[in-house]
Short mmCIF file of C-alpha atoms in Angstrom, two decimals:
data_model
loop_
_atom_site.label_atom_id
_atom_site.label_comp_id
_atom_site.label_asym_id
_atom_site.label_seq_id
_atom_site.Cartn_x
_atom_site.Cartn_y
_atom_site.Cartn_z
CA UNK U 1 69.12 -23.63 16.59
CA UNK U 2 67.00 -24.89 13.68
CA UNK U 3 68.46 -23.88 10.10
CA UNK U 4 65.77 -23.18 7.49
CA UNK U 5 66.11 -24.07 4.15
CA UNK U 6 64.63 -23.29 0.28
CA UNK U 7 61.75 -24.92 1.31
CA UNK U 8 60.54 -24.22 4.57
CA UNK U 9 61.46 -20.39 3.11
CA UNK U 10 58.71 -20.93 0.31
CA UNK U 11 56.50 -22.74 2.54
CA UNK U 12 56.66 -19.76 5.01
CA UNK U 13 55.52 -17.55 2.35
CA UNK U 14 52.83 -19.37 0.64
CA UNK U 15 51.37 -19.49 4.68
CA UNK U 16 52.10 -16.09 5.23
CA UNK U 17 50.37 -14.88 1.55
CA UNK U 18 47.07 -17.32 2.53
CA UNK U 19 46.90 -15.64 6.15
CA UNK U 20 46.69 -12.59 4.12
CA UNK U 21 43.90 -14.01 2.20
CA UNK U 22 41.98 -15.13 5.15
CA UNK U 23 42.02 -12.08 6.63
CA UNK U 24 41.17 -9.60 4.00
CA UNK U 25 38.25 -12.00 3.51
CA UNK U 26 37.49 -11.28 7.17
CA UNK U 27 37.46 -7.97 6.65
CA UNK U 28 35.51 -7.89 3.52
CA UNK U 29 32.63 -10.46 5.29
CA UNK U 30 32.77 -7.94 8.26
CA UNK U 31 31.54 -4.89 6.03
CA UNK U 32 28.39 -3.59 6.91
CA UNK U 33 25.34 -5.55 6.37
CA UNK U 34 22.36 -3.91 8.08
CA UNK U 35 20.49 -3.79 5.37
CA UNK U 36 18.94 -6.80 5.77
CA UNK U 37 17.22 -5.43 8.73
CA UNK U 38 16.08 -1.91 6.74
CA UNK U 39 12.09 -2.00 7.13
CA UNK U 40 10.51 -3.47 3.57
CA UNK U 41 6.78 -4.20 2.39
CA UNK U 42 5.67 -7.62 3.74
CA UNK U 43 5.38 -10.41 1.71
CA UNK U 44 1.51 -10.02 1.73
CA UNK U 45 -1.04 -7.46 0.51
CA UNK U 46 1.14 -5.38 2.97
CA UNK U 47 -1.04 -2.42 2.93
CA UNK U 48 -4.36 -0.02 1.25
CA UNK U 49 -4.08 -1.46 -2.35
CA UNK U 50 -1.13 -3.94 -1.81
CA UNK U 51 2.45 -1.97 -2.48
CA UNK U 52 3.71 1.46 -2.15
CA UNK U 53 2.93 2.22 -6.02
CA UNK U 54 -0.76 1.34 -5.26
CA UNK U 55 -1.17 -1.24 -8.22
CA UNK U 56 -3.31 -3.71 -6.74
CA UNK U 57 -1.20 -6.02 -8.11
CA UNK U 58 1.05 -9.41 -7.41
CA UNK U 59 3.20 -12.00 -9.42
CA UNK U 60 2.45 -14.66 -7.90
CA UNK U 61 -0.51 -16.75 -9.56
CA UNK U 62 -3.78 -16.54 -7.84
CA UNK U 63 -6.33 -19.11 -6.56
CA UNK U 64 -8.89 -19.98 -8.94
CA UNK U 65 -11.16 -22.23 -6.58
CA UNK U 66 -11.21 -20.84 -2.93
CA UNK U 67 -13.59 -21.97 -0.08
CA UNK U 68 -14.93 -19.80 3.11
CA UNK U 69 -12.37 -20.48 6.18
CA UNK U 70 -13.88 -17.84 8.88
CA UNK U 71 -15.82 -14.95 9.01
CA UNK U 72 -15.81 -12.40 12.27
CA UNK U 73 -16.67 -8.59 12.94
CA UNK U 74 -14.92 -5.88 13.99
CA UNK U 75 -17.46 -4.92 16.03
CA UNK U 76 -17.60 -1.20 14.76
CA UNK U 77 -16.85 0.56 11.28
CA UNK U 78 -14.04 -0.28 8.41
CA UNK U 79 -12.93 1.90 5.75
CA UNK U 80 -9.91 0.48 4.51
CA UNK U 81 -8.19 -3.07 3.42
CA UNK U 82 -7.09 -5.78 5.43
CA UNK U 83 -3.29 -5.48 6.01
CA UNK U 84 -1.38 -9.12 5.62
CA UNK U 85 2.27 -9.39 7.07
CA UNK U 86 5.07 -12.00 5.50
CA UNK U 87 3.39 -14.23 7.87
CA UNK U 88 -0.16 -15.31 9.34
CA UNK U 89 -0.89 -12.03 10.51
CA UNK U 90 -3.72 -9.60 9.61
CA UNK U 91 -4.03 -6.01 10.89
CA UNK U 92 -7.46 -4.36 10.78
CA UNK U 93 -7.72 -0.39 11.25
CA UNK U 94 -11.63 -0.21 13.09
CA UNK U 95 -13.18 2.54 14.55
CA UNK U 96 -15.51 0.78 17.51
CA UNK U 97 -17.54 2.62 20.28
CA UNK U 98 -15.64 1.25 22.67
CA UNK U 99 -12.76 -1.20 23.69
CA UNK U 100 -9.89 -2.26 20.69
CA UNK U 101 -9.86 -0.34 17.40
CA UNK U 102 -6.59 -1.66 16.48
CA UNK U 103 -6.71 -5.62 15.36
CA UNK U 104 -3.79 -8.22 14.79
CA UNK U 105 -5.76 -11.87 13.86
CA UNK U 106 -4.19 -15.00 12.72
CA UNK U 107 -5.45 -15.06 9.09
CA UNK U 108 -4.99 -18.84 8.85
CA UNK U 109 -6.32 -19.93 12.58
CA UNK U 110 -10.05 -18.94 12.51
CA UNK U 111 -8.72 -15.13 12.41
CA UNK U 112 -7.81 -15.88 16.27
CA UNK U 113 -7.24 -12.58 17.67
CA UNK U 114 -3.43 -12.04 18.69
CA UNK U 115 -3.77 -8.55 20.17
CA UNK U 116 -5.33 -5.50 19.81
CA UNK U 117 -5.20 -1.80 21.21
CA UNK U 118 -7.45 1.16 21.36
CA UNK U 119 -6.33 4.20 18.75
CA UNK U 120 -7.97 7.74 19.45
CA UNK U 121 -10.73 7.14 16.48
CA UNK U 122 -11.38 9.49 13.32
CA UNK U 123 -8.85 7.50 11.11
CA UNK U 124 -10.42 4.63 10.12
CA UNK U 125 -10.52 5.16 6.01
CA UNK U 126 -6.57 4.88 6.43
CA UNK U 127 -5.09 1.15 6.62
CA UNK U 128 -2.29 -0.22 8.73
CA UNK U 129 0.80 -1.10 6.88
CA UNK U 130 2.87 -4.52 7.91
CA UNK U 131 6.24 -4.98 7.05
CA UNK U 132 8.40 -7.97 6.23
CA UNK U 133 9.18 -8.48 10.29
CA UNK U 134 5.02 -8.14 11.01
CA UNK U 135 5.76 -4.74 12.29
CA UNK U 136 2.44 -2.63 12.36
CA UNK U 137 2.68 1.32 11.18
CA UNK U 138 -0.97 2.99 11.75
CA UNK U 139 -2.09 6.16 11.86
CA UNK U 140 -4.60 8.07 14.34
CA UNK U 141 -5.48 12.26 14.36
CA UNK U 142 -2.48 13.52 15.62
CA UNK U 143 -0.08 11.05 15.46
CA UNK U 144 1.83 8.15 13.90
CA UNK U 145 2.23 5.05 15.54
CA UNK U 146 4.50 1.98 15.31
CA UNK U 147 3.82 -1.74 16.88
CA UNK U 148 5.81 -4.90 17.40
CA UNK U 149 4.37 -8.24 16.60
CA UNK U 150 3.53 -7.65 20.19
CA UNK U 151 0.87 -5.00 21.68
CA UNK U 152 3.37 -2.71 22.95
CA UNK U 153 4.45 0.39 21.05
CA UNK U 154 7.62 0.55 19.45
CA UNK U 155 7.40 4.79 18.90
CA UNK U 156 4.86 7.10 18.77
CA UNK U 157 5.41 10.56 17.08
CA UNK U 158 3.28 14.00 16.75
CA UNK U 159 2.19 15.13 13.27
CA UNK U 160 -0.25 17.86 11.85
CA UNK U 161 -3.62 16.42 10.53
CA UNK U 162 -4.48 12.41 10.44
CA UNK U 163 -2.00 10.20 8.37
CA UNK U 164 -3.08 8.55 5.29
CA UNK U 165 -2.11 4.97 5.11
CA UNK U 166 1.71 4.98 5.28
CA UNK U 167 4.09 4.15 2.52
CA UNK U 168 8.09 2.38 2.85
CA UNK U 169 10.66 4.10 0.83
CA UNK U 170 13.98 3.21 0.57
CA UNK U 171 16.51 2.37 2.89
CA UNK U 172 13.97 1.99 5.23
CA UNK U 173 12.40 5.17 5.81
CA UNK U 174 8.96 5.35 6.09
CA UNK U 175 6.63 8.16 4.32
CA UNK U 176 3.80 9.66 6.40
CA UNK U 177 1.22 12.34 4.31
CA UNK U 178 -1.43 13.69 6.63
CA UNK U 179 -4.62 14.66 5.69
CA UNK U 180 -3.64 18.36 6.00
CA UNK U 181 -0.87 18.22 3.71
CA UNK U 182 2.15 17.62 5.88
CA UNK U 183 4.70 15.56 4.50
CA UNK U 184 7.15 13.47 6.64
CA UNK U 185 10.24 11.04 6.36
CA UNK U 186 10.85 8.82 9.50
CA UNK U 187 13.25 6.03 10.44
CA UNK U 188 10.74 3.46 10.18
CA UNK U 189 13.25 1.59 13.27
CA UNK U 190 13.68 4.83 15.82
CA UNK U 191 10.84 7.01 14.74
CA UNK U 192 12.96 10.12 14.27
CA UNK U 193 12.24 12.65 11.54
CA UNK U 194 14.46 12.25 9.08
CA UNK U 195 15.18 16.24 6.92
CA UNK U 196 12.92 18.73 7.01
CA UNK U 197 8.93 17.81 6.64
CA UNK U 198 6.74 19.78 3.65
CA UNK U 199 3.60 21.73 4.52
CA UNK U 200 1.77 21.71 1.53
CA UNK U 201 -0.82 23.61 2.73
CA UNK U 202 -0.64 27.47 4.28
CA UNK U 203 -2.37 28.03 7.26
CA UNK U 204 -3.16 24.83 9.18
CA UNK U 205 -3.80 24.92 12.91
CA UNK U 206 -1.25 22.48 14.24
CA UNK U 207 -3.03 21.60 17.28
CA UNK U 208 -6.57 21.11 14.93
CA UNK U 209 -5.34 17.67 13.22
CA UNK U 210 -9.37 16.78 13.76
CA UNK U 211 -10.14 19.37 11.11
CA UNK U 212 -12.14 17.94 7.82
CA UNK U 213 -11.69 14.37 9.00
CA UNK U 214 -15.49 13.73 7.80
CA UNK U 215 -14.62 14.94 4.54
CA UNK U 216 -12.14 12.32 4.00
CA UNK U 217 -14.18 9.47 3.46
CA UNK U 218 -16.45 10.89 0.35
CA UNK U 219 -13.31 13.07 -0.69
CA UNK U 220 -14.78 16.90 -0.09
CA UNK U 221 -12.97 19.81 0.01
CA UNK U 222 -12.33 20.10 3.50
CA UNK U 223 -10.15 17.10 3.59
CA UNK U 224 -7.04 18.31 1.26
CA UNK U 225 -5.20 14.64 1.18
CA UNK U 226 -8.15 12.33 1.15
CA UNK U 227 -6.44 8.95 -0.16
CA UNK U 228 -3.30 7.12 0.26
CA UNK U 229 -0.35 8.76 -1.91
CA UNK U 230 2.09 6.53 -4.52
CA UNK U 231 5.49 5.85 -4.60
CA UNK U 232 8.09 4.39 -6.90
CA UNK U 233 11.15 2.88 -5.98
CA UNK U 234 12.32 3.29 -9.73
CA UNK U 235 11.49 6.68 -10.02
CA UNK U 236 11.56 8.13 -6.18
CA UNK U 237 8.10 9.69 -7.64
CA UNK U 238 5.77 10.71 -5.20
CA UNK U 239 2.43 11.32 -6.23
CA UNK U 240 -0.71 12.32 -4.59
CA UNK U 241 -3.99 14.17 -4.47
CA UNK U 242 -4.41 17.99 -3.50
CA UNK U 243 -7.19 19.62 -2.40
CA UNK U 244 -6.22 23.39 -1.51
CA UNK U 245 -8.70 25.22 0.42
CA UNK U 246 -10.90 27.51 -1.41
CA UNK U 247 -9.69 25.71 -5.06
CA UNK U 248 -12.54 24.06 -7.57
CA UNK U 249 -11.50 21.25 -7.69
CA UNK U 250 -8.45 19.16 -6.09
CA UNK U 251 -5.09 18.74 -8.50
CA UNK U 252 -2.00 16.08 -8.38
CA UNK U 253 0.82 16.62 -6.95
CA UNK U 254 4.46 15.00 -7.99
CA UNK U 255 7.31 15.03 -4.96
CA UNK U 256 10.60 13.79 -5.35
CA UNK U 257 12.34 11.59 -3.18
CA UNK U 258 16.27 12.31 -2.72
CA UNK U 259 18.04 9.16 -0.59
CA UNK U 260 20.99 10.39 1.42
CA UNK U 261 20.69 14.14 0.14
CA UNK U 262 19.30 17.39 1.47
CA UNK U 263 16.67 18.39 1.49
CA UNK U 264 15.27 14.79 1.46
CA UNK U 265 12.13 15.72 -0.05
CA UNK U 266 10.67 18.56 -3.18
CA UNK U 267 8.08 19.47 -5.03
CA UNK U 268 8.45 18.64 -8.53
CA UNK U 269 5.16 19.55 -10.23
CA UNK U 270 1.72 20.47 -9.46
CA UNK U 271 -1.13 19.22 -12.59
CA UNK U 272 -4.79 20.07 -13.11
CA UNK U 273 -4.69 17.97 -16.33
CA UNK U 274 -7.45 16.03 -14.65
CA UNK U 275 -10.76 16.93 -15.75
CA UNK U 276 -12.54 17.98 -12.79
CA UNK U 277 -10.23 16.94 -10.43
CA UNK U 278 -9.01 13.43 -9.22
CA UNK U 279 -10.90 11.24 -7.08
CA UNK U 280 -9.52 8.06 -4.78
CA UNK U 281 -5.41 7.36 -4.99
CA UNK U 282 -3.10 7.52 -8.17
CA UNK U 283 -1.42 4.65 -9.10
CA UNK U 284 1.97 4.35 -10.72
CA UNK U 285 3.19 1.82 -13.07
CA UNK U 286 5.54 -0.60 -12.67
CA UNK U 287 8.68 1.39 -14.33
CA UNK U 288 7.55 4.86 -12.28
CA UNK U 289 7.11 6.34 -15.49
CA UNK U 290 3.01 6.81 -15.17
CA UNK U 291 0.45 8.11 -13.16
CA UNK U 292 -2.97 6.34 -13.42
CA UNK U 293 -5.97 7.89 -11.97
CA UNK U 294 -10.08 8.27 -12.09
CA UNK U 295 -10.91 11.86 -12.76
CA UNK U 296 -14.26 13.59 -11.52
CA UNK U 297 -14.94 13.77 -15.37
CA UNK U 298 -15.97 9.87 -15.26
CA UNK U 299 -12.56 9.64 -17.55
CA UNK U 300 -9.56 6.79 -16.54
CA UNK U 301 -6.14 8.87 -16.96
CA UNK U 302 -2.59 8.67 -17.79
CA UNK U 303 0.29 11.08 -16.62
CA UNK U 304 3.45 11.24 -17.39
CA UNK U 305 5.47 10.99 -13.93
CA UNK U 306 8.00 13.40 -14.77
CA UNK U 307 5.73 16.57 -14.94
CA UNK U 308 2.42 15.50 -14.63
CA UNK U 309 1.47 15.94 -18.28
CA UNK U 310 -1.38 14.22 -20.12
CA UNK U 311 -0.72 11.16 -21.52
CA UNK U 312 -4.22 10.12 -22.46
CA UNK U 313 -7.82 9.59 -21.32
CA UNK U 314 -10.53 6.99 -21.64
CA UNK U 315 -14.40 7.87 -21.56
CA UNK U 316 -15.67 5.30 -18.72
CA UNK U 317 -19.24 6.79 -18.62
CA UNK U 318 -19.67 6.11 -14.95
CA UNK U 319 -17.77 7.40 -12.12
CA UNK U 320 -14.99 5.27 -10.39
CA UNK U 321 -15.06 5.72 -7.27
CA UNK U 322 -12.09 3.66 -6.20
CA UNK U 323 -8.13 3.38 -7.55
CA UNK U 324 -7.64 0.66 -10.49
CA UNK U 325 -5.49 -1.83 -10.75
CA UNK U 326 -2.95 -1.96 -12.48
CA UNK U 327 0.08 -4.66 -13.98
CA UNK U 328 3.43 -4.57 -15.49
CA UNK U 329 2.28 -5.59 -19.08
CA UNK U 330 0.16 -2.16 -18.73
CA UNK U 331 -3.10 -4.02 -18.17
CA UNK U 332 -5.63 -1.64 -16.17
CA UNK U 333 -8.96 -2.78 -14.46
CA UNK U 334 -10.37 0.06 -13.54
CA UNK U 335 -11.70 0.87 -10.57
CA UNK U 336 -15.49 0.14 -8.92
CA UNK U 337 -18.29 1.79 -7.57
CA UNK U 338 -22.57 1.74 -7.47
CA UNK U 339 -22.48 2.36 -11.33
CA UNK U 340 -19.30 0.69 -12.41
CA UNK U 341 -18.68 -2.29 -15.11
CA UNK U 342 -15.84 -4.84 -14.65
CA UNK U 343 -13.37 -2.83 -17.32
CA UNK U 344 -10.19 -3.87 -18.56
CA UNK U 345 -8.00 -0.77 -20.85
CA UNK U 346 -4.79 -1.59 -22.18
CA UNK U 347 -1.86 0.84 -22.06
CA UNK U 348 -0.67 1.61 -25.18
CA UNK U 349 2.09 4.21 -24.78
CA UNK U 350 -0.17 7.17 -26.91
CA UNK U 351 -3.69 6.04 -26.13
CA UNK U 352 -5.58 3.95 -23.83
CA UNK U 353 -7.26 0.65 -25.49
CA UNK U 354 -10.77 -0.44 -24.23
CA UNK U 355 -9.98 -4.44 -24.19
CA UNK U 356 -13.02 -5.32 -22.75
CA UNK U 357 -16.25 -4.71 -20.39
CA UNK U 358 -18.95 -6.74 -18.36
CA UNK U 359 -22.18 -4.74 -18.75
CA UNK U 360 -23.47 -7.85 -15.97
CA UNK U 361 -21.07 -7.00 -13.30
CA UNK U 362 -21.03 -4.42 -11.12
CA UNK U 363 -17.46 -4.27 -9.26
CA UNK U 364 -18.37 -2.54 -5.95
CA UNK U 365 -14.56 -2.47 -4.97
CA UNK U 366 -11.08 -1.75 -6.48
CA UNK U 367 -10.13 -5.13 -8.68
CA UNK U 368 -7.27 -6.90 -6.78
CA UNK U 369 -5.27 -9.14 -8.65
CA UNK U 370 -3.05 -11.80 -8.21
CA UNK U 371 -0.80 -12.85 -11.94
CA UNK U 372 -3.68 -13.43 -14.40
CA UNK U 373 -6.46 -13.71 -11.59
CA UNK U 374 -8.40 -10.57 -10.32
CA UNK U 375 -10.82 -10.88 -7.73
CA UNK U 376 -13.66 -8.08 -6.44
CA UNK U 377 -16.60 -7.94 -4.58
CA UNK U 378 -19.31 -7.53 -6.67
CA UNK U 379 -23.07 -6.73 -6.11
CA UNK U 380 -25.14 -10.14 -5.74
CA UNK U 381 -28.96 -9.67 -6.72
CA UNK U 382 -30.54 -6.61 -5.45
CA UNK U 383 -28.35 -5.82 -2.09
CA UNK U 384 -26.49 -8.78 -1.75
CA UNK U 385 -22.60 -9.03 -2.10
CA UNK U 386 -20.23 -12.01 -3.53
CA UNK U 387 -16.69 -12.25 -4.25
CA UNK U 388 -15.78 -12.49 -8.01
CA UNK U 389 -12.88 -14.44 -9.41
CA UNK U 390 -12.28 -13.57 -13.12
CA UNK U 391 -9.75 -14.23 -15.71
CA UNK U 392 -7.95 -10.34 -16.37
CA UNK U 393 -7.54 -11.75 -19.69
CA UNK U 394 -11.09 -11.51 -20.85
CA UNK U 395 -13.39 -10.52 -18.06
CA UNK U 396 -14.47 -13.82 -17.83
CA UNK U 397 -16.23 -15.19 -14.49
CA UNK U 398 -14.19 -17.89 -13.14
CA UNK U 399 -15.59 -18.49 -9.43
CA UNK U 400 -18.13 -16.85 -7.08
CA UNK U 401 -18.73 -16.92 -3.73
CA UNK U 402 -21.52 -15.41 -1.55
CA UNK U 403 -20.34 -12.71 1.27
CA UNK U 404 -23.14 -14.21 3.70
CA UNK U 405 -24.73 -10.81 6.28
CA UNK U 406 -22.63 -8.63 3.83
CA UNK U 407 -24.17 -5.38 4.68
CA UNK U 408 -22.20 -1.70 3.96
CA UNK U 409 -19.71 -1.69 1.18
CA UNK U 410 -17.12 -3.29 0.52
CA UNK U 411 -13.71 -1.73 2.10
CA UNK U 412 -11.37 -4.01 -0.77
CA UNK U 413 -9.92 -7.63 -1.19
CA UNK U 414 -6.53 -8.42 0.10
CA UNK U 415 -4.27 -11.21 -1.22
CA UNK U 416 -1.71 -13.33 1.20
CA UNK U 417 1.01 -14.67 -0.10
CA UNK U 418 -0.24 -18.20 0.44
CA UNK U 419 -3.25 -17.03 -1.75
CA UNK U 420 -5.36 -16.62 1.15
CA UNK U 421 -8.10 -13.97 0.27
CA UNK U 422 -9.54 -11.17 2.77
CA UNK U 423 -11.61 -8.86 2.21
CA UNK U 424 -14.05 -6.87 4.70
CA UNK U 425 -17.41 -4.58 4.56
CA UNK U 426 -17.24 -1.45 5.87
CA UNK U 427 -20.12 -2.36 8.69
CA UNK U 428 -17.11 -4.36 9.94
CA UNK U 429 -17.72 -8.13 8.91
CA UNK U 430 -14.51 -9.84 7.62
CA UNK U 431 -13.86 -12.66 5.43
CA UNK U 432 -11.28 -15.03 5.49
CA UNK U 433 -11.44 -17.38 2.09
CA UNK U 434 -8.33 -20.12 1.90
CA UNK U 435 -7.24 -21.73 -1.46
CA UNK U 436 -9.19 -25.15 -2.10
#
């Protein structure tokens, strides 16, 4: 039998104390880590008006010279952006006569066509949302719908009314607001309701979710939620337009978002400091703190998040009939429409600055904008259309480039995050521009 001495003692101890090591760091790299598979925004223009806050807006630097890669049709009716995934993917929301409605293309191979399916139709003025794994959320009357990078449905759940384009919180869960003013959480993964959905408005037939759909589009009272809410990961704000029925005029309306805590979901505030009513989606800054949004009054306004107060207004002497744009530094180009001037207004905490205007543009679509580039479709001669580049900075015109057959109006411009450009007409043709 083996004796052991001083050192093989000490030896014996140091092995035993690094086992100990090793194995707590087992433990510690065995700790949950699913959150790398939580659902999250794509790395594109993942949805309506880019991001969940509805800004419009991305980091990275934009494209200054561009070039015309492919241009194909829907063959029916758009109302809403282009959706871009974190990869080559595009998803396209139509409303055809027939055959697909539902459209996944290859955005940098001709717009191939990787699938497609047929939605029950009535939705199309709400966009598809992609997230980071190319997964496809879409709405149609009735329900909400999830898709694999595949054709094949991953879930399909009943709601009240037609969904608005859809919205990622955290964790995850995925935020569905129908155009009769129910108010879901999901899990984005298993489709299950997640706490107890808000009705915000009394009286809804459930089995009617057709009701008012044609009053969505030119946002008319019979269509109480006519445009895509906001949502701020800072803040857990929630902000959209209300349209009760039998009211003026519609109102904003501030939910809070409670991770982990019951119920998931309240009302916070309810403000008709919009003169006349909003019109097309809020947008909320960067921080969460503010509200931007085109009143009925033909005024750009500011809200404070928190209770939906006034912040300030700017006279814009035409009505905007789409959301503006809006950056971190506070910069807002606001939003287009048949009268509209390329308009830039600077945020400055009390007041909103007029920086500058282009009475020789007229921005048919909300300015999307990529770092210090924005880019619009603008109207070209008497009823032609062209996409705009311009320098935020200053208004100036940087590029243009004709939308050849552009008939309709212009649904929006989409950016990829290879600075790939998209944007569509609401007859259905669709542009495909790559960087030069």
């Amino acid at each position: 039998m083996r004796v052991f001495g001083r050192k093989d003692t000490v030896f014996r101890r140091y092995l035993a104390l690094a086992v100990a090591v090793l194995f707590t760091g087992l433990l510690a790299g065995c700790e949950n880590t699913d959150s790398w598979v939580d659902a999250h925004a794509a790395q594109g223009w993942s949805a309506q008006y880019g991001d969940e806050a509805n800004s419009s807006y991305t980091r990275s630097p934009g494209a200054e010279t561009l070039r015309l890669d492919w241009s194909r049709s829907v063959k029916g009716e758009l109302g809403a952006q282009v959706a871009l995934g974190s990869g080559n993917y595009l998803a396209v929301n139509a409303q055809t006569a027939g055959g697909c409605s539902l459209m996944v293309w290859e955005a940098g191979n001709n717009a191939r066509q990787r699938w497609c399916s047929r939605l029950v139709q009535g939705g199309g003025w709400s966009s598809p949302l992609m997230d980071g794994f190319d997964n496809v959320y879409v709405g149609q009357p009735g329900a909400i719908l999830s898709f694999p990078p595949t054709q094949w449905i991953r879930w399909r759940r009943p709601v009240i009314g037609m969904p608005t384009t859809p919205r990622l919180l955290d964790d995850g869960q995925l935020l569905v607001v129908t155009h009769l003013g129910q108010v879901l959480v999901f899990n984005s993964h298993r489709g299950t309701v997640e706490g107890t959905p808000l009705d915000l408005v009394s009286g809804v037939d459930p089995t009617d979710s057709q009701r008012g759909l044609g009053d969505c589009q030119p946002a008319r009272s019979r269509c109480p939620v006519a445009a895509a809410p906001a949502y701020s990961h800072q803040t857990n704000i929630v902000v959209l337009s209300l349209w009760q029925p039998g009211a003026e005029a519609p109102v904003l309306i501030g939910l809070r978002y409670h991770p982990g805590q019951k119920p998931l979901l309240t009302q916070e505030w309810t403000s008709d400091a919009v003169g006349r009513g909003p019109l097309a989606s809020p947008v909320l800054s960067a921080d969460g703190k503010t509200v931007y949004v085109n009143g009925r009054d033909q005024r750009l306004w500011a809200l404070n998040s928190a209770d939906g107060s006034a912040k300030w207004s700017v006279p814009l002497d035409y009505l905007a009939q789409t959301p503006p744009s809006v950056s971190p530094d506070g910069l807002i180009v606001v939003g287009g429409g048949p009268d509209a001037k390329l308009t830039a207004v600077r945020d400055a905490g009390d007041q909103g600055e007029l920086l500058w205007t282009r009475d020789d543009v007229v921005p048919l679509s909300t300015s999307s904008r990529s770092g210090g580039i924005g880019y619009t479709v603008a109207r070209e001669g008497g009823h032609g259309q062209m996409l705009l580049v311009f320098d935020t900075a200053d208004g100036h015109t940087i590029n243009t480039y004709s939308l050849p057959e552009a008939t309709g109006w212009p649904v929006g411009v989409s950016i990829a995050h290879d600075h790939r450009i998209v944007t569509a007409t609401s007859d259905g043709q669709v542009y495909g521009f790559a960087p030069e």
